[in-house]
């Protein structure tokens, strides 16, 4: 498959002269296939699939089996063509450029039938082709997926503008390094001055410059007076995301003025790898502005196979859902794309830290000179484009390629391994790392994820065990072992990937399926599952602790199974995440000091089973509601060890607080606690996880009357002077398929409107685990969901993302609990 871009130019009369002009070529283009049998209009930015759909020539590409039916689109060659007139006289301009911001991917570009360029790398200013993954379809798109324009200028042109705030520890002051790249087309040197102004920091500095003909780089150093208080950028939950407006004005010879405006954020980031008392190896954690921060969040994949569908509204919805769930970090995974500028701008504004992979994943890449040249251009461009964003806290060379090489995923002959290691070092160390160190001094770089960090460096850039619990970060997946058993999980320094699958809600699937597809073993369900044995693994894990649906109604069974996979996923990821959270401050059996938990994955690329907590389009799965609680800044975590029940307090707060812990035991058959205990006041230390409570389970059951493991459940929460309170957490004393006393809960809701939100006043007839409120396809989120309801009444809020009415909610509303399928 190959893309051709054909542009035909007609000249028109001269327009007014200026220092520079830009003429957009966005809008309608003509698209035809390789043999000319199909011709249609198409929008730019866009892709062939979208154009075909908009013209009614294909269905929604995500409908049923269309990922198979429409393979012909990607296997054909396509030509985009446009005939246009430039509204200015070219001869009056010293330089005229055709600028294509993103071409997908292998293409030849012709201008008036003359070949003027070729592309073969979508990451180098000209979308990744997706050939499927275990969570996504194969849609290798083709098209002009970003802006295209004609630029004309005289004298000189500003090609790139980037900057980095740098903190000088010795002088205790901030400086700003600004780099500007010019194309000087004048035959003579161009002189002038630069005025840099940051009004709120009372900073204005002027510099004289002289630009010689050719490509020239201007580096400027701006000092911020130490007498001025600079407010730093903090991650979500740790402070404000203060930024400062900056203008940079270039006043150049010939009356040429070029002005750039930008938002400047000040923050420091350090990756701390140092010895830990009582443990071999090294720590692996981040300090932001000198403060150690536990990274909690998820992994980001492209929001759609077709990037022209990724709107500003969708990005805002997905990223707002990140902070609404108390996350502070996203890892932009190395098998997707470098995201658009708006993604990083939103992360800056919302306080979302970004672990940025370079786009290399799960493969062994070549190192011929042509490929290395392409990679170097890609990396250099992305560093310039992204390094001014405070949200990006680390560069990572690749996803899992060190592990793939050293754990021999691809069955390399042992005698050939040195060659592959040499190629690996050449690509990620001698090229990518070299460019990062030269181009960005404001954040750390690691070669891979997972990696052993400094230990990997010491072992020659590849480690014998890249997934070690004593160094760096780990990726961990285990779908067979019981996920309620916390001893399964690695007590590692940093967990950057882990997770379990679930199915998206029926309302999401219904849009891309038909009635014959609505069973767990249908051809559609098997096809939509791209992870080997994924559906069986979900049922296996669910069956360990829950009764599987047994309805005689096939559709009811399908919906109940979907619900149960979401219950299983949420509970599994909760158990694993809470294990990492409570491991931050302790060393047990020489392991611990875990300082990061990023589950796989945040979002979906289509409507299918996956590890995501947000469905395609942004609807929250049960896991995302659980994440809102287990990533809360203050959390009690309960677990058992050798039949003793423990509660740890986990704090992401910056201050110590005097608190109490309330522990309640409930029976499944009664809506009032059978016993309750409130601890004495204690001080919860900032940024720590400590044991607050321990009691043998047998004593707790005896203390609470006639309780047994099967008949009772424990809930608990932290509070500080009735102002600051943690979410209520719970601990099951047995599998719920063995629970005694559970009866079918009749749950009703009265819905009322309060401003832009809606109030759901719930009443239940019995204790109900995993209460799930659903309003179908109405976009929005609840204040809580998937919860354990141990009291007769509860009030939940619904925040719509689009205008809706009370009557629409009442018509769509459904409530389910585990008792409905038992």
PDB file of C-alpha atoms in Angstrom, residues 219-358:
ATOM      1  CA  UNK A 219      20.005  30.176  22.033  1.00  0.00           C
ATOM      2  CA  UNK A 220      19.002  32.648  24.735  1.00  0.00           C
ATOM      3  CA  UNK A 221      19.385  32.415  28.481  1.00  0.00           C
ATOM      4  CA  UNK A 222      16.869  34.262  30.659  1.00  0.00           C
ATOM      5  CA  UNK A 223      17.557  34.694  34.356  1.00  0.00           C
ATOM      6  CA  UNK A 224      14.617  35.028  36.758  1.00  0.00           C
ATOM      7  CA  UNK A 225      15.567  37.200  39.712  1.00  0.00           C
ATOM      8  CA  UNK A 226      15.767  35.229  42.938  1.00  0.00           C
ATOM      9  CA  UNK A 227      13.960  38.137  44.569  1.00  0.00           C
ATOM     10  CA  UNK A 228      10.841  37.167  42.624  1.00  0.00           C
ATOM     11  CA  UNK A 229       8.736  34.304  44.002  1.00  0.00           C
ATOM     12  CA  UNK A 230       8.223  31.688  41.300  1.00  0.00           C
ATOM     13  CA  UNK A 231       5.229  29.428  41.873  1.00  0.00           C
ATOM     14  CA  UNK A 232       6.019  25.922  40.681  1.00  0.00           C
ATOM     15  CA  UNK A 233       3.915  23.474  38.678  1.00  0.00           C
ATOM     16  CA  UNK A 234       2.663  20.528  40.716  1.00  0.00           C
ATOM     17  CA  UNK A 235       1.018  17.256  39.750  1.00  0.00           C
ATOM     18  CA  UNK A 236      -2.689  16.851  40.416  1.00  0.00           C
ATOM     19  CA  UNK A 237      -3.398  16.390  44.093  1.00  0.00           C
ATOM     20  CA  UNK A 238      -0.129  17.993  45.195  1.00  0.00           C
ATOM     21  CA  UNK A 239      -0.573  21.664  44.389  1.00  0.00           C
ATOM     22  CA  UNK A 240      -1.455  24.156  41.677  1.00  0.00           C
ATOM     23  CA  UNK A 241      -0.513  24.056  38.005  1.00  0.00           C
ATOM     24  CA  UNK A 242       0.709  27.648  37.935  1.00  0.00           C
ATOM     25  CA  UNK A 243       1.943  28.899  34.585  1.00  0.00           C
ATOM     26  CA  UNK A 244       3.221  32.263  33.332  1.00  0.00           C
ATOM     27  CA  UNK A 245       2.473  33.966  30.030  1.00  0.00           C
ATOM     28  CA  UNK A 246       5.621  34.755  28.072  1.00  0.00           C
ATOM     29  CA  UNK A 247       6.073  36.719  24.849  1.00  0.00           C
ATOM     30  CA  UNK A 248       9.192  36.626  22.702  1.00  0.00           C
ATOM     31  CA  UNK A 249       9.446  39.370  20.084  1.00  0.00           C
ATOM     32  CA  UNK A 250      12.090  39.286  17.344  1.00  0.00           C
ATOM     33  CA  UNK A 251      12.514  42.764  15.826  1.00  0.00           C
ATOM     34  CA  UNK A 252      14.676  42.190  12.752  1.00  0.00           C
ATOM     35  CA  UNK A 253      16.089  44.168   9.862  1.00  0.00           C
ATOM     36  CA  UNK A 254      13.720  45.122   7.080  1.00  0.00           C
ATOM     37  CA  UNK A 255      10.884  45.808   9.469  1.00  0.00           C
ATOM     38  CA  UNK A 256      10.377  42.106  10.082  1.00  0.00           C
ATOM     39  CA  UNK A 257       8.725  41.353  13.437  1.00  0.00           C
ATOM     40  CA  UNK A 258       8.128  37.794  14.619  1.00  0.00           C
ATOM     41  CA  UNK A 259       6.278  37.237  17.878  1.00  0.00           C
ATOM     42  CA  UNK A 260       5.735  34.016  19.810  1.00  0.00           C
ATOM     43  CA  UNK A 261       3.570  33.535  22.904  1.00  0.00           C
ATOM     44  CA  UNK A 262       3.794  30.600  25.253  1.00  0.00           C
ATOM     45  CA  UNK A 263       2.853  29.431  28.715  1.00  0.00           C
ATOM     46  CA  UNK A 264       5.899  28.757  30.896  1.00  0.00           C
ATOM     47  CA  UNK A 265       5.741  26.368  33.832  1.00  0.00           C
ATOM     48  CA  UNK A 266       8.497  25.908  36.385  1.00  0.00           C
ATOM     49  CA  UNK A 267       9.131  22.543  38.006  1.00  0.00           C
ATOM     50  CA  UNK A 268      12.019  20.191  38.698  1.00  0.00           C
ATOM     51  CA  UNK A 269      11.979  16.423  38.309  1.00  0.00           C
ATOM     52  CA  UNK A 270      14.498  13.901  39.615  1.00  0.00           C
ATOM     53  CA  UNK A 271      14.583  10.134  39.238  1.00  0.00           C
ATOM     54  CA  UNK A 272      16.076   8.848  42.484  1.00  0.00           C
ATOM     55  CA  UNK A 273      18.044   5.609  42.290  1.00  0.00           C
ATOM     56  CA  UNK A 274      19.909   5.100  45.536  1.00  0.00           C
ATOM     57  CA  UNK A 275      20.618   2.294  48.048  1.00  0.00           C
ATOM     58  CA  UNK A 276      17.832   1.269  50.424  1.00  0.00           C
ATOM     59  CA  UNK A 277      18.570   0.065  53.930  1.00  0.00           C
ATOM     60  CA  UNK A 278      17.643  -3.589  54.350  1.00  0.00           C
ATOM     61  CA  UNK A 279      17.291  -4.288  50.641  1.00  0.00           C
ATOM     62  CA  UNK A 280      19.703  -5.043  47.803  1.00  0.00           C
ATOM     63  CA  UNK A 281      19.381  -2.959  44.660  1.00  0.00           C
ATOM     64  CA  UNK A 282      18.316   0.653  44.270  1.00  0.00           C
ATOM     65  CA  UNK A 283      15.244   2.786  44.743  1.00  0.00           C
ATOM     66  CA  UNK A 284      13.268   4.014  41.724  1.00  0.00           C
ATOM     67  CA  UNK A 285      11.055   7.006  42.446  1.00  0.00           C
ATOM     68  CA  UNK A 286      10.430  10.564  41.328  1.00  0.00           C
ATOM     69  CA  UNK A 287      10.822  13.842  43.140  1.00  0.00           C
ATOM     70  CA  UNK A 288       8.869  16.793  41.815  1.00  0.00           C
ATOM     71  CA  UNK A 289      10.126  20.112  43.136  1.00  0.00           C
ATOM     72  CA  UNK A 290      12.148  18.128  45.654  1.00  0.00           C
ATOM     73  CA  UNK A 291       9.116  16.255  47.043  1.00  0.00           C
ATOM     74  CA  UNK A 292       8.863  12.443  46.648  1.00  0.00           C
ATOM     75  CA  UNK A 293       5.647  11.591  44.830  1.00  0.00           C
ATOM     76  CA  UNK A 294       3.956   8.232  44.379  1.00  0.00           C
ATOM     77  CA  UNK A 295       2.980   7.980  40.716  1.00  0.00           C
ATOM     78  CA  UNK A 296      -0.564   6.650  40.439  1.00  0.00           C
ATOM     79  CA  UNK A 297      -2.415   6.279  37.199  1.00  0.00           C
ATOM     80  CA  UNK A 298      -2.582   4.265  34.036  1.00  0.00           C
ATOM     81  CA  UNK A 299      -1.269   3.701  30.504  1.00  0.00           C
ATOM     82  CA  UNK A 300      -2.552   5.706  27.544  1.00  0.00           C
ATOM     83  CA  UNK A 301      -3.145   4.257  24.089  1.00  0.00           C
ATOM     84  CA  UNK A 302      -4.462   6.123  21.002  1.00  0.00           C
ATOM     85  CA  UNK A 303      -8.076   7.155  21.556  1.00  0.00           C
ATOM     86  CA  UNK A 304      -9.129   5.889  18.123  1.00  0.00           C
ATOM     87  CA  UNK A 305      -7.708   3.947  15.174  1.00  0.00           C
ATOM     88  CA  UNK A 306      -8.697   6.948  13.061  1.00  0.00           C
ATOM     89  CA  UNK A 307      -6.993  10.039  14.410  1.00  0.00           C
ATOM     90  CA  UNK A 308      -9.345  12.442  12.624  1.00  0.00           C
ATOM     91  CA  UNK A 309     -12.069  11.204  15.027  1.00  0.00           C
ATOM     92  CA  UNK A 310     -10.066  12.316  18.070  1.00  0.00           C
ATOM     93  CA  UNK A 311     -11.699  15.638  18.848  1.00  0.00           C
ATOM     94  CA  UNK A 312     -10.812  18.232  21.450  1.00  0.00           C
ATOM     95  CA  UNK A 313     -13.988  17.254  23.325  1.00  0.00           C
ATOM     96  CA  UNK A 314     -12.924  13.602  23.467  1.00  0.00           C
ATOM     97  CA  UNK A 315      -9.429  14.435  24.707  1.00  0.00           C
ATOM     98  CA  UNK A 316     -10.863  16.761  27.344  1.00  0.00           C
ATOM     99  CA  UNK A 317     -13.344  14.089  28.478  1.00  0.00           C
ATOM    100  CA  UNK A 318     -10.718  11.338  28.755  1.00  0.00           C
ATOM    101  CA  UNK A 319      -8.112  13.460  30.523  1.00  0.00           C
ATOM    102  CA  UNK A 320     -10.644  15.028  32.877  1.00  0.00           C
ATOM    103  CA  UNK A 321     -11.628  11.471  33.795  1.00  0.00           C
ATOM    104  CA  UNK A 322      -7.997  10.855  34.736  1.00  0.00           C
ATOM    105  CA  UNK A 323      -7.925  13.571  37.395  1.00  0.00           C
ATOM    106  CA  UNK A 324     -11.517  12.869  38.454  1.00  0.00           C
ATOM    107  CA  UNK A 325     -10.270   9.391  39.404  1.00  0.00           C
ATOM    108  CA  UNK A 326      -7.472  10.928  41.530  1.00  0.00           C
ATOM    109  CA  UNK A 327      -4.714   9.889  39.134  1.00  0.00           C
ATOM    110  CA  UNK A 328      -1.607  11.979  38.636  1.00  0.00           C
ATOM    111  CA  UNK A 329       0.222  10.073  35.869  1.00  0.00           C
ATOM    112  CA  UNK A 330      -0.234   8.619  32.405  1.00  0.00           C
ATOM    113  CA  UNK A 331       2.340   6.572  30.552  1.00  0.00           C
ATOM    114  CA  UNK A 332       2.119   7.273  26.819  1.00  0.00           C
ATOM    115  CA  UNK A 333       2.844   3.768  25.610  1.00  0.00           C
ATOM    116  CA  UNK A 334       5.494   3.167  22.968  1.00  0.00           C
ATOM    117  CA  UNK A 335       3.297   1.237  20.530  1.00  0.00           C
ATOM    118  CA  UNK A 336       0.890   4.090  19.853  1.00  0.00           C
ATOM    119  CA  UNK A 337       1.619   7.623  18.685  1.00  0.00           C
ATOM    120  CA  UNK A 338       3.265  10.764  19.968  1.00  0.00           C
ATOM    121  CA  UNK A 339       0.090  12.572  20.915  1.00  0.00           C
ATOM    122  CA  UNK A 340      -1.075  15.869  19.469  1.00  0.00           C
ATOM    123  CA  UNK A 341      -0.074  19.154  21.097  1.00  0.00           C
ATOM    124  CA  UNK A 342      -3.472  19.578  22.728  1.00  0.00           C
ATOM    125  CA  UNK A 343      -3.018  16.334  24.691  1.00  0.00           C
ATOM    126  CA  UNK A 344       0.152  17.623  26.381  1.00  0.00           C
ATOM    127  CA  UNK A 345      -1.327  21.090  26.894  1.00  0.00           C
ATOM    128  CA  UNK A 346      -4.273  19.531  28.722  1.00  0.00           C
ATOM    129  CA  UNK A 347      -1.915  17.412  30.821  1.00  0.00           C
ATOM    130  CA  UNK A 348      -0.045  20.594  31.753  1.00  0.00           C
ATOM    131  CA  UNK A 349      -3.275  22.329  32.763  1.00  0.00           C
ATOM    132  CA  UNK A 350      -4.711  19.342  34.660  1.00  0.00           C
ATOM    133  CA  UNK A 351      -1.522  18.347  36.454  1.00  0.00           C
ATOM    134  CA  UNK A 352      -1.114  14.948  34.784  1.00  0.00           C
ATOM    135  CA  UNK A 353       2.471  13.735  34.751  1.00  0.00           C
ATOM    136  CA  UNK A 354       3.445  11.967  31.525  1.00  0.00           C
ATOM    137  CA  UNK A 355       5.872   9.076  31.220  1.00  0.00           C
ATOM    138  CA  UNK A 356       6.693   9.418  27.523  1.00  0.00           C
ATOM    139  CA  UNK A 357       7.873   6.386  25.593  1.00  0.00           C
ATOM    140  CA  UNK A 358       9.499   6.808  22.235  1.00  0.00           C
TER     141      UNK A 358
END
